[in-house]
CSV table of C-alpha atoms and ligand atoms in Angstrom, one decimal:
chain,number,residue,atom,x,y,z
A,20,MET,CA,179.1,70.0,10.0
A,21,THR,CA,179.8,71.7,6.7
A,22,PRO,CA,181.7,75.0,6.8
A,23,ASP,CA,178.5,76.8,5.8
A,24,ALA,CA,176.5,75.2,8.6
A,25,ALA,CA,179.3,76.0,11.1
A,26,GLN,CA,179.0,79.6,10.0
A,27,VAL,CA,175.2,79.7,10.5
A,28,HIS,CA,175.6,78.2,14.0
A,29,ALA,CA,178.7,80.2,14.9
A,30,VAL,CA,178.4,80.8,18.6
A,31,GLU,CA,179.7,83.8,20.3
A,32,HIS,CA,181.7,83.4,23.5
A,33,ARG,CA,181.9,86.2,26.0
A,34,VAL,CA,184.6,86.3,28.7
A,35,VAL,CA,183.5,88.0,31.9
A,36,ARG,CA,186.3,88.9,34.3
A,37,PRO,CA,185.9,89.5,38.0
A,38,ALA,CA,185.1,93.2,38.5
A,39,LYS,CA,187.0,95.2,41.0
A,40,ARG,CA,184.0,97.5,41.6
A,41,LEU,CA,180.5,98.0,40.1
A,42,ARG,CA,179.3,101.6,39.9
A,43,GLY,CA,176.8,103.4,37.7
A,44,THR,CA,173.2,104.3,36.8
A,45,ILE,CA,171.4,102.0,34.3
A,46,ALA,CA,168.2,102.5,32.4
A,47,VAL,CA,167.5,98.9,31.4
A,48,PRO,CA,165.4,98.5,28.2
A,49,GLY,CA,161.6,98.6,28.1
A,50,ASP,CA,159.6,95.7,29.6
A,51,LYS,CA,159.3,92.7,27.3
A,52,SER,CA,155.8,91.6,28.3
A,53,ILE,CA,154.4,95.1,28.0
A,54,SER,CA,156.2,95.8,24.7
A,55,HIS,CA,154.6,92.6,23.1
A,56,ARG,CA,151.2,93.6,24.3
A,57,ALA,CA,151.5,97.2,23.3
A,58,ALA,CA,152.3,96.0,19.8
A,59,MET,CA,149.6,93.4,19.5
A,60,LEU,CA,146.8,95.5,21.1
A,61,ASN,CA,147.6,98.6,19.2
A,62,ALA,CA,147.7,96.5,15.9
A,63,LEU,CA,144.0,95.7,16.7
A,64,ALA,CA,143.0,99.2,17.6
A,65,ASP,CA,141.2,101.8,15.4
A,66,GLY,CA,144.1,104.2,14.6
A,67,GLY,CA,147.7,104.7,15.1
A,68,ALA,CA,149.8,104.8,18.3
A,69,GLU,CA,153.4,105.6,19.5
A,70,VAL,CA,155.0,103.4,22.0
A,71,HIS,CA,158.0,105.0,23.6
A,72,ASN,CA,160.7,102.8,25.1
A,73,PHE,CA,159.4,99.8,23.2
A,74,LEU,CA,161.9,96.9,23.6
A,75,PRO,CA,163.7,96.3,20.3
A,76,GLY,CA,164.8,92.9,21.5
A,77,ALA,CA,164.5,89.8,19.2
A,78,ASP,CA,161.4,88.5,20.8
A,79,CYS,CA,159.4,91.7,20.4
A,80,LEU,CA,160.7,92.1,16.8
A,81,SER,CA,159.3,88.6,16.2
A,82,THR,CA,155.9,90.0,17.3
A,83,LEU,CA,156.2,92.9,14.9
A,84,ALA,CA,157.2,90.6,12.0
A,85,VAL,CA,154.2,88.4,12.5
A,86,LEU,CA,151.9,91.4,12.6
A,87,ARG,CA,153.5,92.7,9.5
A,88,ALA,CA,152.8,89.4,7.7
A,89,LEU,CA,149.2,89.9,8.8
A,90,GLY,CA,149.0,93.4,7.2
A,91,VAL,CA,150.0,95.7,10.2
A,92,GLU,CA,152.5,98.4,9.3
A,93,SER,CA,155.0,99.5,12.0
A,94,THR,CA,158.4,101.1,12.4
A,95,VAL,CA,160.8,101.2,15.3
A,96,ASP,CA,163.2,104.1,15.4
A,97,ASP,CA,165.8,105.4,17.8
A,98,ASP,CA,164.6,108.9,18.9
A,99,ALA,CA,167.5,110.4,20.9
A,100,GLY,CA,168.3,107.2,22.6
A,101,VAL,CA,164.8,106.1,23.2
A,102,SER,CA,163.3,103.3,21.0
A,103,VAL,CA,159.9,104.3,19.5
A,104,LEU,CA,157.4,102.0,17.9
A,105,ARG,CA,154.9,103.7,15.5
A,106,ILE,CA,152.2,101.3,14.6
A,107,LYS,CA,149.0,101.7,12.5
A,108,GLY,CA,146.1,99.7,14.0
A,109,VAL,CA,143.9,98.0,11.5
A,110,GLY,CA,141.0,97.3,13.9
A,111,LEU,CA,139.8,94.1,15.6
A,112,ARG,CA,138.7,92.7,12.3
A,113,GLY,CA,141.3,94.2,9.9
A,114,LEU,CA,144.0,91.6,9.9
A,115,ARG,CA,144.5,89.6,6.6
A,116,GLU,CA,145.6,86.1,5.9
A,117,ALA,CA,149.4,85.7,5.8
A,118,ALA,CA,151.0,84.3,2.6
A,119,ASP,CA,153.3,82.1,4.6
A,120,VAL,CA,153.9,80.5,8.0
A,121,LEU,CA,154.3,82.9,10.8
A,122,ASP,CA,157.8,82.7,12.5
A,123,CYS,CA,157.7,83.5,16.2
A,124,GLY,CA,161.4,82.9,16.6
A,125,ASN,CA,162.3,82.1,20.3
A,126,SER,CA,159.3,83.9,21.7
A,127,GLY,CA,156.6,82.0,23.7
A,128,THR,CA,154.7,85.2,24.3
A,129,THR,CA,154.4,85.9,20.5
A,130,MET,CA,153.2,82.3,19.8
A,131,ARG,CA,150.8,82.0,22.7
A,132,LEU,CA,149.2,85.5,22.6
A,133,MET,CA,149.0,85.7,18.8
A,134,SER,CA,147.2,82.3,18.9
A,135,GLY,CA,144.5,84.0,20.9
A,136,VAL,CA,144.3,86.9,18.4
A,137,LEU,CA,144.3,84.6,15.4
A,138,ALA,CA,141.5,82.4,16.9
A,139,GLY,CA,139.3,85.4,16.1
A,140,GLN,CA,140.3,85.7,12.5
A,141,PRO,CA,138.3,84.0,9.7
A,142,PHE,CA,141.4,82.7,7.9
A,143,LEU,CA,144.2,80.1,8.2
A,144,SER,CA,147.3,80.8,10.2
A,145,ILE,CA,150.3,78.5,10.9
A,146,LEU,CA,152.7,79.5,13.7
A,147,THR,CA,156.2,78.1,14.1
A,148,GLY,CA,159.4,79.1,15.8
A,149,ASP,CA,163.0,78.1,16.6
A,150,ALA,CA,164.0,74.7,18.0
A,151,SER,CA,163.5,75.8,21.5
A,152,LEU,CA,160.0,77.2,20.9
A,153,ARG,CA,159.0,74.1,18.9
A,154,SER,CA,159.8,72.0,22.0
A,155,ARG,CA,157.8,74.0,24.5
A,156,PRO,CA,154.2,73.0,25.6
A,157,MET,CA,151.4,74.5,23.5
A,158,ALA,CA,148.7,72.0,24.6
A,159,ARG,CA,148.0,74.6,27.4
A,160,ILE,CA,146.6,77.0,24.8
A,161,LEU,CA,145.1,74.4,22.4
A,162,GLU,CA,142.9,73.1,25.2
A,163,PRO,CA,141.1,76.3,26.1
A,164,LEU,CA,140.9,77.3,22.4
A,165,HIS,CA,139.2,74.0,21.7
A,166,GLN,CA,136.7,74.8,24.4
A,167,MET,CA,136.0,78.1,22.7
A,168,GLY,CA,135.2,76.2,19.5
A,169,VAL,CA,138.3,77.2,17.6
A,170,HIS,CA,139.8,74.9,15.0
A,171,VAL,CA,143.4,74.5,16.2
A,172,ILE,CA,145.9,71.7,16.1
A,173,GLY,CA,149.5,71.1,16.8
A,174,ARG,CA,152.1,68.4,16.4
A,175,GLU,CA,152.2,65.3,18.6
A,176,GLY,CA,152.0,66.3,22.3
A,177,GLY,CA,150.7,69.8,21.5
A,178,LYS,CA,154.0,71.2,20.0
A,179,ALA,CA,154.4,73.9,17.4
A,180,PRO,CA,154.0,74.4,14.5
A,181,ILE,CA,150.3,75.0,15.3
A,182,VAL,CA,147.6,75.5,12.7
A,183,ILE,CA,144.6,77.7,13.4
A,184,ARG,CA,141.5,78.2,11.3
A,185,GLY,CA,139.8,81.0,13.4
A,186,GLY,CA,136.7,83.0,13.0
A,187,THR,CA,134.1,81.7,15.4
A,188,VAL,CA,134.8,81.9,19.1
A,189,ARG,CA,132.5,80.8,21.9
A,190,ALA,CA,132.5,82.5,25.3
A,191,VAL,CA,133.8,80.2,28.1
A,192,ARG,CA,134.3,79.9,31.8
A,193,TYR,CA,137.8,78.6,32.1
A,194,ARG,CA,140.0,77.7,35.0
A,195,LEU,CA,143.7,77.7,34.2
A,196,PRO,CA,145.4,74.4,35.2
A,197,VAL,CA,148.8,76.2,35.4
A,198,ALA,CA,149.6,79.8,36.6
A,199,SER,CA,150.5,81.3,33.2
A,200,ALA,CA,150.1,84.9,32.0
A,201,GLN,CA,150.6,83.7,28.5
A,202,VAL,CA,147.8,81.2,28.6
A,203,LYS,CA,145.5,83.7,30.4
A,204,SER,CA,146.3,86.4,27.8
A,205,CYS,CA,145.7,83.9,24.9
A,206,VAL,CA,142.1,83.2,26.3
A,207,LEU,CA,141.5,86.9,27.0
A,208,LEU,CA,142.5,87.8,23.4
A,209,ALA,CA,140.4,85.2,21.9
A,210,ALA,CA,137.5,86.3,24.1
A,211,LEU,CA,137.6,89.8,22.4
A,212,TYR,CA,136.0,87.9,19.5
A,213,ALA,CA,133.4,85.9,21.5
A,214,GLY,CA,129.6,86.6,21.5
A,215,ALA,CA,129.3,86.9,25.2
A,216,GLU,CA,131.3,87.5,28.4
A,217,THR,CA,134.2,85.1,29.2
A,218,THR,CA,135.4,84.3,32.7
A,219,ILE,CA,138.9,83.1,33.5
A,220,GLU,CA,140.1,81.9,36.9
A,221,GLU,CA,143.8,81.6,37.7
A,222,PRO,CA,145.3,79.4,40.4
A,223,GLU,CA,147.7,82.2,41.4
A,224,ALA,CA,147.9,85.8,40.3
A,225,THR,CA,150.2,86.1,37.3
A,226,ARG,CA,151.3,89.3,35.5
A,227,ASP,CA,148.3,91.4,34.6
A,228,HIS,CA,149.6,93.7,31.8
A,229,THR,CA,147.0,92.4,29.3
A,230,GLU,CA,144.2,93.3,31.6
A,231,ARG,CA,145.5,96.7,32.4
A,232,MET,CA,146.2,97.6,28.8
A,233,LEU,CA,142.8,96.3,27.6
A,234,SER,CA,141.1,98.4,30.2
A,235,ALA,CA,143.1,101.5,29.2
A,236,MET,CA,141.9,100.8,25.6
A,237,GLY,CA,138.2,100.9,26.7
A,238,VAL,CA,137.5,97.2,27.2
A,239,ARG,CA,135.2,96.2,30.2
A,240,ILE,CA,137.4,93.8,32.1
A,241,GLU,CA,136.9,93.2,35.8
A,242,ARG,CA,138.7,91.1,38.5
A,243,GLU,CA,136.8,89.6,41.3
A,244,GLY,CA,139.1,87.5,43.5
A,245,PRO,CA,140.7,84.9,41.2
A,246,ALA,CA,138.2,85.5,38.4
A,247,ILE,CA,138.6,87.9,35.5
A,248,ARG,CA,135.6,88.8,33.4
A,249,LEU,CA,135.9,90.3,29.9
A,250,THR,CA,133.0,91.7,27.9
A,251,PRO,CA,133.8,91.6,24.0
A,252,PRO,CA,134.1,95.2,22.9
A,253,GLU,CA,133.1,96.8,19.6
A,254,ARG,CA,136.5,98.3,19.1
A,255,LEU,CA,139.8,99.1,20.8
A,256,GLY,CA,141.0,102.7,21.3
A,257,PRO,CA,144.7,103.2,20.3
A,258,LEU,CA,147.0,103.6,23.3
A,259,SER,CA,150.2,105.7,23.0
A,260,MET,CA,152.3,105.2,26.1
A,261,ARG,CA,155.8,104.9,27.6
A,262,VAL,CA,156.8,101.3,28.5
A,263,PRO,CA,158.4,101.1,32.0
A,264,ASN,CA,162.0,99.6,32.2
A,265,ASP,CA,162.0,95.8,32.5
A,266,ILE,CA,162.3,94.6,36.2
A,267,SER,CA,163.3,91.3,34.7
A,268,ALA,CA,166.3,92.9,33.1
A,269,ALA,CA,167.0,95.1,36.2
A,270,ALA,CA,167.1,91.9,38.3
A,271,PHE,CA,170.5,90.9,36.9
A,272,TRP,CA,172.1,94.1,38.1
A,273,MET,CA,170.3,93.9,41.5
A,274,VAL,CA,171.8,90.5,42.2
A,275,ALA,CA,175.2,91.5,40.5
A,276,ALA,CA,175.4,94.5,43.1
A,277,ALA,CA,174.1,92.6,46.1
A,278,ILE,CA,176.7,89.7,45.8
A,279,HIS,CA,179.6,92.0,44.9
A,280,SER,CA,182.0,93.3,47.7
A,281,ASP,CA,182.2,96.8,46.2
A,282,ALA,CA,179.0,97.8,44.4
A,283,GLU,CA,176.4,100.5,44.1
A,284,ILE,CA,174.0,100.4,41.1
A,285,HIS,CA,171.1,102.8,40.4
A,286,LEU,CA,168.3,101.4,38.2
A,287,THR,CA,166.0,104.1,36.9
A,288,GLY,CA,162.3,103.8,35.9
A,289,VAL,CA,161.9,100.2,36.7
A,290,GLY,CA,158.4,98.7,36.4
A,291,MET,CA,157.0,97.8,39.8
A,292,ASN,CA,153.8,96.0,38.9
A,293,PRO,CA,153.0,93.9,42.0
A,294,THR,CA,152.7,90.7,40.0
A,295,ARG,CA,156.4,91.2,39.0
A,296,THR,CA,158.2,92.3,42.1
A,297,GLY,CA,158.9,88.9,43.7
A,298,ILE,CA,162.6,89.4,43.2
A,299,ILE,CA,162.7,92.5,45.3
A,300,ASP,CA,160.8,90.8,48.1
A,301,ALA,CA,163.2,87.8,47.9
A,302,LEU,CA,166.4,89.8,47.9
A,303,ARG,CA,165.1,92.0,50.8
A,304,ALA,CA,164.3,88.7,52.7
A,305,MET,CA,168.0,87.8,52.1
A,306,GLY,CA,169.1,91.0,53.6
A,307,ALA,CA,170.0,92.9,50.4
A,308,ASP,CA,170.7,96.6,50.8
A,309,LEU,CA,168.1,97.6,48.3
A,310,ASP,CA,166.1,100.9,48.3
A,311,VAL,CA,163.0,101.7,46.2
A,312,GLU,CA,162.7,105.4,45.5
A,313,GLU,CA,160.5,107.9,43.7
A,314,GLU,CA,157.5,105.6,43.2
A,315,ARG,CA,155.1,106.9,40.5
A,316,VAL,CA,152.7,105.7,37.9
A,317,THR,CA,153.2,105.8,34.1
A,318,ALA,CA,150.6,104.5,31.6
A,319,GLY,CA,148.7,102.6,34.3
A,320,GLU,CA,151.8,100.8,35.6
A,321,PRO,CA,153.8,101.7,38.7
A,322,VAL,CA,157.5,102.5,38.3
A,323,ALA,CA,160.3,103.4,40.7
A,324,ASP,CA,164.1,103.9,40.9
A,325,ILE,CA,166.0,101.2,42.7
A,326,VAL,CA,169.4,101.4,44.3
A,327,VAL,CA,171.3,98.2,45.3
A,328,ARG,CA,174.6,98.0,47.2
A,329,SER,CA,177.0,95.3,48.3
A,330,SER,CA,175.2,93.1,50.8
A,331,GLN,CA,175.7,90.2,53.2
A,332,LEU,CA,173.1,87.9,51.9
A,333,THR,CA,171.5,85.0,53.9
A,334,ALA,CA,169.5,82.2,52.5
A,335,THR,CA,165.8,82.3,51.8
A,336,ALA,CA,163.0,80.0,50.7
A,337,VAL,CA,160.6,80.9,47.8
A,338,GLY,CA,157.5,78.9,46.7
A,339,GLY,CA,153.8,79.0,46.4
A,340,ASP,CA,152.2,82.1,44.9
A,341,MET,CA,155.6,83.9,45.1
A,342,ILE,CA,156.8,81.8,42.2
A,343,ALA,CA,154.6,83.5,39.5
A,344,ARG,CA,155.9,86.9,40.8
A,345,LEU,CA,159.5,86.0,40.1
A,346,ILE,CA,159.2,83.2,37.5
A,347,ASP,CA,161.8,84.8,35.1
A,348,GLU,CA,164.2,85.8,37.9
A,349,ALA,CA,164.7,82.2,39.2
A,350,PRO,CA,168.1,81.8,37.4
A,351,VAL,CA,169.6,85.0,38.9
A,352,LEU,CA,168.0,84.2,42.3
A,353,ALA,CA,170.0,81.0,42.2
A,354,VAL,CA,173.1,83.1,41.7
A,355,ALA,CA,172.2,85.1,44.8
A,356,GLY,CA,171.6,81.9,46.7
A,357,ALA,CA,175.1,80.6,45.7
A,358,PHE,CA,176.7,83.6,47.4
A,359,ALA,CA,174.3,83.7,50.4
A,360,GLN,CA,175.0,82.1,53.9
A,361,GLY,CA,172.9,79.0,54.2
A,362,ALA,CA,170.6,76.9,52.0
A,363,THR,CA,168.3,78.7,49.6
A,364,GLU,CA,165.3,76.8,48.5
A,365,ILE,CA,163.2,77.3,45.3
A,366,ASN,CA,160.0,75.2,45.5
A,367,ASP,CA,156.8,74.8,43.4
A,368,ALA,CA,158.6,75.9,40.3
A,369,SER,CA,158.3,72.9,37.9
A,370,GLU,CA,157.2,75.7,35.2
A,371,LEU,CA,160.9,76.5,35.0
A,372,ARG,CA,161.4,73.3,33.1
A,373,ALA,CA,159.1,74.7,30.3
A,374,LYS,CA,160.9,77.9,29.6
A,375,GLU,CA,163.5,78.8,26.9
A,376,SER,CA,165.6,76.0,28.4
A,377,ASP,CA,164.9,73.6,31.2
A,378,ARG,CA,165.9,76.3,33.7
A,379,ILE,CA,166.3,73.9,36.7
A,380,THR,CA,168.7,71.6,35.0
A,381,ALA,CA,170.5,74.3,33.0
A,382,VAL,CA,171.0,76.7,36.0
A,383,ALA,CA,172.1,73.9,38.3
A,384,SER,CA,174.5,72.3,35.9
A,385,GLN,CA,176.1,75.6,34.8
A,386,LEU,CA,176.5,77.1,38.3
A,387,ASN,CA,177.8,73.8,39.6
A,388,ALA,CA,180.4,73.9,36.8
A,389,LEU,CA,181.6,77.1,38.5
A,390,GLY,CA,181.7,75.5,42.0
A,391,ALA,CA,178.2,76.1,43.2
A,392,ARG,CA,176.4,73.4,45.2
A,393,ILE,CA,173.0,73.1,43.8
A,394,THR,CA,170.8,70.0,44.0
A,395,GLU,CA,167.9,69.9,41.5
A,396,ARG,CA,164.5,68.6,42.4
A,397,PRO,CA,161.5,68.0,40.0
A,398,ASP,CA,160.0,71.3,41.0
A,399,GLY,CA,162.9,73.4,42.0
A,400,MET,CA,166.3,73.4,43.6
A,401,SER,CA,168.2,73.6,46.8
A,402,ILE,CA,171.3,76.0,46.7
A,403,GLU,CA,173.9,75.4,49.4
A,404,GLY,CA,175.4,78.9,49.6
A,405,GLY,CA,178.5,80.6,51.0
A,406,THR,CA,181.1,79.8,48.4
A,407,ARG,CA,182.4,82.3,46.0
A,408,LEU,CA,182.0,81.1,42.3
A,409,ALA,CA,185.1,79.9,40.6
A,410,GLY,CA,186.1,80.7,37.0
A,411,GLY,CA,185.4,78.4,34.1
A,412,ASP,CA,183.5,77.6,31.0
A,413,VAL,CA,179.7,77.6,30.9
A,414,GLU,CA,177.0,77.8,28.3
A,415,SER,CA,173.6,79.5,27.9
A,416,PHE,CA,172.0,76.8,25.8
A,417,GLY,CA,170.7,79.8,23.8
A,418,ASP,CA,168.7,81.0,26.9
A,419,HIS,CA,169.0,84.7,27.3
A,420,ARG,CA,168.2,84.7,31.0
A,421,LEU,CA,170.7,82.0,31.8
A,422,ALA,CA,173.5,84.0,29.9
A,423,MET,CA,172.7,87.1,31.9
A,424,ALA,CA,172.4,85.3,35.3
A,425,LEU,CA,175.8,83.6,34.7
A,426,ALA,CA,177.3,87.0,33.8
A,427,ALA,CA,175.9,88.6,37.0
A,428,GLY,CA,177.6,85.8,39.0
A,429,ALA,CA,180.8,85.9,37.0
A,430,LEU,CA,181.4,89.6,38.1
A,431,SER,CA,182.0,88.3,41.6
A,432,ALA,CA,183.8,85.0,40.7
A,433,SER,CA,187.4,84.3,41.6
A,434,SER,CA,188.6,84.2,38.0
A,435,GLU,CA,187.3,84.7,34.5
A,436,VAL,CA,184.2,82.9,33.2
A,437,ARG,CA,183.6,82.1,29.5
A,438,ILE,CA,180.0,82.1,28.5
A,439,LYS,CA,179.1,80.2,25.3
A,440,ASP,CA,176.2,81.4,23.2
A,441,ALA,CA,176.4,84.8,24.9
A,442,GLU,CA,174.6,86.5,22.0
A,443,ALA,CA,171.3,85.0,23.3
A,444,VAL,CA,171.0,88.2,25.5
A,445,ALA,CA,169.6,89.9,22.3
A,446,VAL,CA,166.3,88.2,22.9
A,447,SER,CA,165.4,90.5,25.8
A,448,TYR,CA,168.3,92.9,26.5
A,449,PRO,CA,170.3,93.7,23.3
A,450,THR,CA,172.6,96.2,25.2
A,451,PHE,CA,173.3,94.0,28.1
A,452,TRP,CA,177.0,93.6,27.4
A,453,ASP,CA,177.5,97.3,26.8
A,454,ASP,CA,175.8,98.0,30.2
A,455,LEU,CA,178.1,95.4,31.9
A,456,ASP,CA,181.1,97.2,30.4
A,457,ARG,CA,179.9,100.6,31.7
A,458,LEU,CA,179.4,99.3,35.2
A,459,THR,CA,182.9,97.7,35.4
A,460,GLU,CA,184.8,100.6,33.9
B,526,S3P,C1,155.2,86.1,30.0
B,526,S3P,C2,154.7,85.2,31.0
B,526,S3P,C3,155.6,84.2,31.6
B,526,S3P,C4,157.1,84.6,31.5
B,526,S3P,C5,157.4,85.0,30.1
B,526,S3P,C6,156.6,86.3,29.7
B,526,S3P,C7,154.2,87.1,29.4
B,526,S3P,O1,155.4,83.0,30.9
B,526,S3P,O2,157.8,83.5,31.9
B,526,S3P,O3,158.8,85.4,30.1
B,526,S3P,O4,154.6,88.0,28.8
B,526,S3P,O5,153.0,86.8,29.6
B,526,S3P,P1,154.2,81.9,31.4
B,526,S3P,O6,152.9,82.5,31.1
B,526,S3P,O7,154.5,80.7,30.6
B,526,S3P,O8,154.4,81.7,32.8
């Protein structure tokens, strides 16, 4: 590697020391999934909107950069500690062709959802991303878009870059072969531009933020059992809102507290959408001392405060429709399993292999490097618990959730853990290391 290349690829190590105690109140950043959708849908609305508590993580900034290249103006400011997105909608048909390829960075949500939006635009778009994103499966969106009559192609095996010549979209009845909110949302967004009603069926309920937000913006969208029906609207009404705090970010502190011998962590304003709360159900099934308080609704999404204290965890098994409800929390659930008495099983989760890293191999190899006893299977893992993690060197492979899951475990390890590629947390939780410092002071 030349010195220049070495600089570009400089990796940041982070040393996490065992914490004597964990105490504090944390407002984790705004929900990543909701922030992406708030930016994209408001970009297509007639008029401006203010989105408070917008997540200024790298993934959501990729969405804003892509929208900017398509002619949508926005700013993100810090208003007294709260991040605020101000965005000027250009209307459903107001985007203009970008002069260059659209860089989605590390963000699968940006690439898959924007493909749905761009399917409806009468111009050429080319979407690319970093090495991780270019290795992830995109055939799952190309297939339904083909059925909708959209000209879209990818590289061999359906990998990005993908090229879209949009403009004419046919209504479809589509049954998703995999439970994926990103694929569902891609089809729903393309369906905004179809000539008639589109129906989508999902094998298991996945996060429904797109449906909730479209409905709040005046679109007729109905769920009937596993089917979702969308009638193409004339226009979208702008939606100013406050984004709930991200349960997927809060999950790292829930597990950090539950496995630690002297912990009490309060997490305020956490999103409690029932399609996302699988981690709370799993931790409770493991005997976690976890209270949900002050349940309320903001911007059509339930939120609550969560208190987690030191717990004696016992093993659990998760699988079936529970997996979609905790898909992003599997790495940190594996950490909880490593500290629990008995063998924790994660089943029916082959989707974990298609995330920012292969999260089955990555989680098993890195936790095993710290003395955990995890056996991988094609669609999950078995975690033989009951041993405290040891110190050592691990890496995130650039996967934000792996870096944070390892840090949550490291706080209760017997000696210090060095995490390579620790800066990956900025993808979804830029202030993660600051919050860790505050909890361990
Ligand atoms: C997301 C859906 C999930 C999740 C991802 C965000 C979304 O992906 O893992 O972090 O915002 O729709 P899949 O749709 O691939 O399951």
